[in-house]
Short mmCIF file of C-alpha atoms in Angstrom, two decimals:
data_model
loop_
_atom_site.label_atom_id
_atom_site.label_comp_id
_atom_site.label_asym_id
_atom_site.label_seq_id
_atom_site.Cartn_x
_atom_site.Cartn_y
_atom_site.Cartn_z
CA MET L 1 -102.52 53.36 -32.95
CA SER L 2 -103.51 54.00 -29.35
CA VAL L 3 -106.61 52.17 -28.20
CA GLU L 4 -108.82 52.87 -25.19
CA LYS L 5 -108.65 50.30 -22.40
CA VAL L 6 -111.64 48.04 -22.89
CA GLY L 7 -112.85 44.59 -21.89
CA GLY L 8 -111.71 42.56 -18.92
CA ARG L 9 -112.88 43.09 -15.34
CA ARG L 10 -113.28 46.64 -14.05
CA GLY L 11 -114.21 47.46 -10.47
CA PHE L 12 -113.47 44.02 -9.03
CA GLU L 13 -109.83 44.72 -8.18
CA SER L 14 -110.19 46.35 -4.75
CA LYS L 15 -108.56 44.54 -1.82
CA SER L 16 -111.90 43.87 -0.12
CA ASN L 17 -113.34 42.31 -3.28
CA VAL L 18 -110.23 40.20 -3.86
CA ASP L 19 -110.28 39.02 -0.23
CA LYS L 20 -113.98 38.08 -0.46
CA ALA L 21 -113.38 36.20 -3.70
CA SER L 22 -110.47 34.31 -2.15
CA GLN L 23 -112.55 33.35 0.90
CA TYR L 24 -115.40 32.17 -1.33
CA GLN L 25 -113.03 30.08 -3.44
CA GLN L 26 -111.67 28.39 -0.32
CA THR L 27 -115.20 27.64 0.90
CA VAL L 28 -116.46 26.25 -2.40
CA ARG L 29 -113.26 24.21 -2.84
CA LYS L 30 -113.99 22.49 0.49
CA GLN L 31 -117.58 21.81 -0.60
CA ALA L 32 -116.29 20.28 -3.83
CA GLU L 33 -113.82 18.10 -1.91
CA ILE L 34 -116.53 16.87 0.47
CA LEU L 35 -118.80 16.03 -2.46
CA LYS L 36 -116.06 14.03 -4.15
CA THR L 37 -115.35 12.14 -0.92
CA ARG L 38 -119.02 11.12 -0.70
CA TYR L 39 -119.46 10.30 -4.40
CA PRO L 40 -115.99 9.54 -5.78
CA GLU L 41 -117.11 7.56 -8.83
CA GLU L 42 -119.80 10.00 -9.95
CA VAL L 43 -117.74 13.16 -9.45
CA GLY L 44 -114.72 11.40 -10.91
CA TRP L 45 -116.63 10.78 -14.15
CA ILE L 46 -117.38 14.51 -14.53
CA GLU L 47 -113.76 15.37 -13.72
CA ASP L 48 -112.55 12.97 -16.41
CA VAL L 49 -114.73 14.74 -18.99
CA VAL L 50 -113.43 18.15 -17.92
CA GLN L 51 -109.87 16.82 -17.91
CA ALA L 52 -110.27 15.84 -21.58
CA ILE L 53 -110.63 19.52 -22.53
CA ASP L 54 -107.45 21.19 -23.77
CA PHE L 55 -107.67 24.45 -21.82
CA ASP L 56 -104.58 25.90 -23.50
CA GLU L 57 -106.25 25.48 -26.89
CA LEU L 58 -109.54 26.88 -25.57
CA ARG L 59 -107.74 29.90 -24.14
CA GLY L 60 -106.10 30.42 -27.53
CA VAL L 61 -109.50 30.50 -29.24
CA PHE L 62 -110.68 33.22 -26.85
CA PHE L 63 -107.44 35.16 -27.35
CA GLU L 64 -108.11 35.17 -31.09
CA LEU L 65 -111.68 36.41 -30.65
CA THR L 66 -110.86 39.16 -28.18
CA ALA L 67 -107.80 40.35 -30.12
CA LYS L 68 -110.07 41.12 -33.06
CA SER L 69 -112.04 43.36 -30.69
CA GLN L 70 -108.82 45.09 -29.59
CA VAL L 71 -109.00 43.72 -26.05
CA ALA L 72 -105.50 43.35 -24.65
CA ARG L 73 -104.46 39.79 -23.87
CA GLU L 74 -103.74 40.66 -20.23
CA ASP L 75 -107.37 41.80 -19.88
CA VAL L 76 -108.82 38.47 -21.04
CA ASN L 77 -110.35 36.89 -17.94
CA PHE L 78 -109.78 33.22 -18.77
CA ILE L 79 -110.69 31.30 -15.61
CA PRO L 80 -107.86 28.98 -14.51
CA ARG L 81 -108.70 25.28 -14.38
CA GLU L 82 -108.37 25.24 -10.59
CA ASN L 83 -111.26 27.74 -10.35
CA ILE L 84 -113.75 25.32 -11.92
CA PHE L 85 -115.62 23.50 -9.16
CA ILE L 86 -117.99 20.53 -9.29
CA VAL L 87 -120.45 21.23 -6.49
CA PRO L 88 -123.86 20.30 -5.02
CA PRO L 89 -126.79 22.08 -6.76
CA SER L 90 -127.45 24.18 -3.64
CA VAL L 91 -124.21 26.10 -4.27
CA ILE L 92 -125.54 27.32 -7.64
CA THR L 93 -128.19 29.81 -6.60
CA THR L 94 -130.08 29.90 -9.93
CA PRO L 95 -132.77 27.17 -9.70
CA GLY L 96 -132.37 24.38 -12.25
CA SER L 97 -129.07 25.67 -13.61
CA SER L 98 -126.39 23.09 -14.29
CA SER L 99 -123.52 25.60 -14.41
CA ALA L 100 -122.79 29.22 -13.53
CA PHE L 101 -120.12 31.89 -13.74
CA LYS L 102 -119.91 33.79 -10.44
CA ILE L 103 -118.80 37.23 -11.52
CA GLU L 104 -117.65 38.65 -8.18
CA GLU L 105 -115.99 35.42 -7.02
CA ASN L 106 -114.55 34.77 -10.53
CA VAL L 107 -115.24 31.04 -10.54
CA ILE L 108 -117.19 28.60 -12.70
CA LEU L 109 -119.48 26.16 -10.88
CA MET L 110 -120.86 22.91 -12.27
CA SER L 111 -123.73 21.07 -10.59
CA ALA L 112 -122.81 17.42 -10.13
CA GLN L 113 -126.45 16.40 -9.74
CA GLU L 114 -127.59 18.13 -12.93
CA MET L 115 -124.69 16.71 -14.95
CA LEU L 116 -125.30 13.19 -13.68
CA GLU L 117 -129.04 13.44 -14.35
CA THR L 118 -128.20 14.51 -17.90
CA ARG L 119 -125.98 11.43 -18.27
CA LYS L 120 -128.77 9.21 -16.94
CA LYS L 121 -131.47 10.66 -19.21
CA ARG L 122 -129.47 11.32 -22.37
CA GLY L 123 -126.48 8.99 -22.20
CA GLU L 124 -122.76 9.53 -21.77
CA ILE L 125 -122.08 10.88 -25.26
CA GLN L 126 -124.61 13.72 -25.04
CA ALA L 127 -123.66 14.42 -21.43
CA ARG L 128 -120.03 14.94 -22.49
CA GLN L 129 -121.15 17.26 -25.28
CA ILE L 130 -123.23 19.31 -22.89
CA ILE L 131 -120.45 19.56 -20.29
CA LEU L 132 -118.06 20.91 -22.93
CA TYR L 133 -120.63 23.34 -24.28
CA GLU L 134 -121.76 24.62 -20.88
CA LEU L 135 -118.16 25.24 -19.83
CA ILE L 136 -117.58 27.22 -23.03
CA HIS L 137 -120.82 29.15 -22.40
CA GLU L 138 -119.67 30.12 -18.90
CA TYR L 139 -116.22 31.05 -20.23
CA CYS L 140 -117.93 33.44 -22.65
CA HIS L 141 -119.52 35.19 -19.66
CA ALA L 142 -116.15 35.32 -17.89
CA VAL L 143 -114.24 36.65 -20.90
CA GLY L 144 -116.94 39.17 -21.85
CA ALA L 145 -116.53 42.72 -20.56
CA ASN L 146 -117.50 42.83 -16.87
CA ARG L 147 -117.63 46.03 -14.85
CA ALA L 148 -118.76 46.94 -11.34
CA GLU L 149 -119.26 50.29 -9.64
CA GLN L 150 -120.57 51.11 -6.18
CA GLY L 151 -121.29 54.46 -4.60
CA PRO L 152 -123.67 56.37 -2.32
CA TYR L 153 -127.40 56.12 -3.06
CA LYS L 154 -128.86 59.61 -3.17
CA GLU L 155 -132.12 58.63 -1.43
CA ARG L 156 -130.54 57.09 1.71
CA SER L 157 -127.21 57.74 3.40
CA ASP L 158 -126.98 54.17 4.76
CA VAL L 159 -127.42 52.57 1.33
CA ASP L 160 -125.09 52.17 -1.65
CA LEU L 161 -126.05 51.70 -5.28
CA ARG L 162 -124.08 48.89 -6.93
CA GLU L 163 -124.11 48.55 -10.72
CA LYS L 164 -122.71 45.53 -12.54
CA ASN L 165 -122.42 45.20 -16.29
CA VAL L 166 -121.94 41.68 -17.64
CA ALA L 167 -121.36 42.30 -21.35
CA TYR L 168 -124.80 43.53 -22.49
CA ALA L 169 -126.61 42.70 -19.23
CA LYS L 170 -126.95 45.13 -16.34
CA VAL L 171 -127.69 44.47 -12.67
CA GLN L 172 -128.49 47.29 -10.23
CA SER L 173 -128.66 46.58 -6.50
CA LEU L 174 -129.34 48.65 -3.41
CA ILE L 175 -126.89 47.60 -0.69
CA GLU L 176 -127.67 48.33 2.95
CA LYS L 177 -124.54 48.64 5.08
CA LYS L 178 -125.53 47.18 8.42
CA SER L 179 -123.34 45.84 11.24
CA GLY L 180 -120.35 45.68 8.93
CA LYS L 181 -122.20 43.47 6.45
CA ASP L 182 -123.61 44.31 3.03
CA GLN L 183 -127.21 43.24 2.48
CA VAL L 184 -129.06 43.50 -0.84
CA ILE L 185 -132.46 45.10 -0.17
CA ASP L 186 -133.58 45.60 -3.78
CA SER L 187 -132.34 44.82 -7.28
CA ALA L 188 -133.28 45.15 -10.94
CA ASN L 189 -131.91 43.47 -14.06
CA SER L 190 -132.01 44.40 -17.74
CA PHE L 191 -130.93 42.77 -21.02
CA MET L 192 -130.30 39.48 -19.21
CA LEU L 193 -132.01 37.23 -21.77
CA PHE L 194 -130.69 39.17 -24.76
CA ASN L 195 -127.21 38.82 -23.30
CA GLU L 196 -127.71 35.06 -23.02
CA GLY L 197 -128.69 34.95 -26.69
CA ILE L 198 -125.46 36.68 -27.73
CA THR L 199 -123.51 34.43 -25.34
CA ASP L 200 -125.11 31.39 -26.94
CA GLU L 201 -124.09 32.57 -30.43
CA ILE L 202 -120.49 33.18 -29.34
CA ALA L 203 -120.37 29.81 -27.54
CA HIS L 204 -121.44 28.04 -30.74
CA ARG L 205 -118.64 29.78 -32.64
CA VAL L 206 -116.05 28.95 -29.99
CA LEU L 207 -117.21 25.33 -29.88
CA GLU L 208 -116.97 25.02 -33.66
CA THR L 209 -113.44 26.44 -33.72
CA TYR L 210 -112.28 24.33 -30.78
CA LEU L 211 -113.63 21.05 -32.20
CA SER L 212 -112.04 21.82 -35.57
CA ARG L 213 -108.65 21.74 -33.83
CA LYS L 214 -108.92 19.24 -30.98
CA ASP L 215 -110.48 15.82 -30.61
CA PHE L 216 -113.07 15.48 -27.86
CA PHE L 217 -114.35 11.91 -27.66
CA GLY L 218 -114.72 11.90 -31.46
CA ILE L 219 -117.37 14.65 -31.38
CA THR L 220 -117.64 16.97 -34.39
CA ALA L 221 -119.30 20.39 -34.43
CA SER L 222 -121.06 19.74 -37.74
CA SER L 223 -122.86 16.67 -36.39
CA LEU L 224 -123.90 18.52 -33.22
CA PHE L 225 -125.22 21.56 -35.07
CA LYS L 226 -127.11 19.34 -37.53
CA LYS L 227 -128.83 17.49 -34.69
CA GLU L 228 -129.58 20.80 -32.95
CA LYS L 229 -131.15 22.24 -36.11
CA GLU L 230 -133.28 19.11 -36.50
CA GLY L 231 -134.47 19.38 -32.89
CA LEU L 232 -132.71 16.17 -31.87
CA PHE L 233 -130.25 17.81 -29.50
CA SER L 234 -130.14 20.80 -27.17
CA PHE L 235 -126.98 22.23 -25.64
CA SER L 236 -128.77 23.86 -22.69
CA PRO L 237 -131.45 21.41 -21.54
CA HIS L 238 -132.66 23.50 -18.61
CA MET L 239 -133.06 26.90 -20.29
CA SER L 240 -132.95 25.71 -23.88
CA ILE L 241 -136.19 27.26 -25.15
CA HIS L 242 -135.36 30.70 -23.73
CA TYR L 243 -131.69 30.75 -24.76
CA ARG L 244 -132.45 29.29 -28.18
CA THR L 245 -135.18 31.87 -28.77
CA ALA L 246 -132.88 34.67 -27.59
CA ARG L 247 -130.19 33.55 -30.03
CA THR L 248 -132.74 33.32 -32.86
CA PHE L 249 -134.08 36.76 -31.96
CA ALA L 250 -130.58 38.27 -31.97
CA ASP L 251 -129.90 36.73 -35.38
CA MET L 252 -133.18 38.13 -36.72
CA LEU L 253 -132.30 41.58 -35.37
CA VAL L 254 -128.86 41.42 -36.97
CA ASP L 255 -130.42 40.27 -40.25
CA ARG L 256 -132.89 43.19 -40.26
CA ILE L 257 -130.14 45.70 -39.50
CA SER L 258 -128.02 44.20 -42.28
CA LYS L 259 -130.79 44.49 -44.86
CA ILE L 260 -131.82 48.01 -43.98
CA SER L 261 -128.27 49.36 -43.74
CA GLU L 262 -126.86 47.30 -46.63
CA VAL L 263 -124.00 46.27 -44.34
CA PRO L 264 -123.12 42.55 -44.72
CA LYS L 265 -124.70 40.41 -42.01
CA ASP L 266 -121.36 39.00 -40.85
CA VAL L 267 -120.05 42.54 -40.35
CA VAL L 268 -123.08 43.45 -38.21
CA TRP L 269 -122.68 40.26 -36.17
CA ASN L 270 -118.99 41.01 -35.70
CA GLY L 271 -119.87 44.45 -34.39
CA VAL L 272 -122.33 42.96 -31.89
CA ILE L 273 -119.79 40.37 -30.73
CA GLY L 274 -117.05 42.99 -30.56
CA ASP L 275 -119.21 45.16 -28.28
CA TYR L 276 -119.80 42.09 -26.07
CA PHE L 277 -116.07 41.75 -25.44
CA ARG L 278 -115.34 45.48 -25.37
CA GLY L 279 -118.25 46.41 -23.11
CA THR L 280 -119.36 49.34 -25.27
CA GLY L 281 -123.03 48.32 -25.25
CA LEU L 282 -125.89 48.60 -27.72
CA PRO L 283 -126.49 51.80 -29.75
CA LYS L 284 -129.87 52.15 -27.99
CA GLU L 285 -130.95 55.55 -29.31
CA LEU L 286 -130.07 54.58 -32.86
CA LEU L 287 -131.96 51.27 -32.65
CA ASP L 288 -135.00 53.03 -31.17
CA GLU L 289 -134.96 55.51 -34.04
CA VAL L 290 -134.84 52.74 -36.63
CA ILE L 291 -137.11 50.12 -35.06
CA GLY L 292 -139.42 52.24 -32.94
CA PRO L 293 -139.57 54.16 -29.64
CA GLY L 294 -139.20 51.94 -26.60
CA PHE L 295 -137.78 48.98 -28.52
CA THR L 296 -134.56 48.69 -26.51
CA TYR L 297 -136.42 49.25 -23.22
CA ASN L 298 -138.71 46.30 -23.98
CA LEU L 299 -135.74 44.24 -25.16
CA GLY L 300 -134.04 44.93 -21.83
CA GLU L 301 -137.15 43.85 -19.92
CA ALA L 302 -137.66 40.59 -21.85
CA GLU L 303 -137.29 37.59 -19.54
CA SER L 304 -138.73 34.70 -21.55
CA ALA L 305 -139.10 33.27 -25.03
CA ALA L 306 -142.70 34.52 -25.04
CA ASP L 307 -141.54 38.08 -24.33
CA LEU L 308 -139.13 38.00 -27.27
CA LYS L 309 -141.71 36.50 -29.63
CA ASP L 310 -144.14 39.25 -28.66
CA LEU L 311 -141.47 41.90 -29.22
CA ALA L 312 -140.63 40.46 -32.65
CA LYS L 313 -144.20 41.13 -33.77
CA HIS L 314 -143.64 44.85 -33.27
CA PHE L 315 -140.58 45.29 -35.51
CA ASP L 316 -141.05 48.31 -37.76
CA PHE L 317 -138.50 48.78 -40.51
CA SER L 318 -140.86 50.47 -42.93
CA ASP L 319 -139.61 53.59 -44.69
CA PRO L 320 -136.66 54.46 -42.39
CA ARG L 321 -135.28 57.99 -42.59
CA PRO L 322 -132.23 58.23 -44.89
CA GLY L 323 -130.14 59.85 -42.19
CA THR L 324 -130.82 56.96 -39.84
CA VAL L 325 -129.76 54.43 -42.46
CA GLU L 326 -126.49 56.28 -42.98
CA ARG L 327 -125.86 56.35 -39.25
CA LEU L 328 -126.44 52.59 -39.07
CA LYS L 329 -123.98 52.07 -41.91
CA SER L 330 -121.41 54.28 -40.22
CA TYR L 331 -121.80 52.59 -36.82
CA PHE L 332 -121.38 49.01 -37.99
CA ARG L 333 -118.79 49.69 -40.67
CA SER L 334 -116.58 51.71 -38.34
CA GLY L 335 -116.64 49.12 -35.55
CA ILE L 336 -114.08 46.43 -34.87
CA ARG L 337 -114.67 43.53 -37.27
CA PHE L 338 -113.43 39.97 -37.47
CA GLU L 339 -111.36 39.26 -40.55
#
């Protein structure tokens, strides 16, 4: 059966983009080397934790997930180990973040300061757990469908419109071309927090599968998830309340869709995860019909746990039209599903 080309990285393959990514990687590699020279023991501890990860096994877990979404293996963007850099916090532009996937540069960054502060506050065992989880979280972003397009902006001849899709999230930027340099003069994001919630769910699943196959300092997924459920442990200490709420919200949405459509919850979840890797996006019009006008717009605008909690109060699944229910059934039953 022929399958459309989906997933992977689209629009990042031009020579100029590849050259920029290569230059960035060289720069950040030097910064990482300087940091290690200044703090060999501290950076060395983080490197030892990362070194304990079996990246071949981790890649295999992602291959299994993406294959079930019919993403070709050659399109799976599994970041090579040499493109993971332990850097000063200033290199990670998101304030307070301890790790980041840089989509255009195709690297994963880890803040040495944030990781070491976590070790100091929460001990070595929890710090190791968080390092493993945050790496898996960033790998989910990297492996998810990423696409970029750039073209003329109709309002100004000297400005381009750049659109980037990171799985469910979308970033639009106006780029002014001035003196041979691109400068962002305006930007807008949508579905960023919802995308983090889906990423968090996938990361939990990947972590559980990985730890069922490989030893990592004697850590088991069941003990971690039990502590997390009891509020004794958080995988993402810096954004935990927002990411945790986004994951809970996504699960509630999937549960509501499952009940109204009579499609098993795991099948609905598998459709959502499949779209994350395939890049096919949410069925926005269908969800707006079922839940209420403007639902997906407000979901896209949500930036905090409070926004999602407010949105959850406005769910309306009362007396849905029969035709809409059938369309929901058809959409989620016809999608790619994990077996």
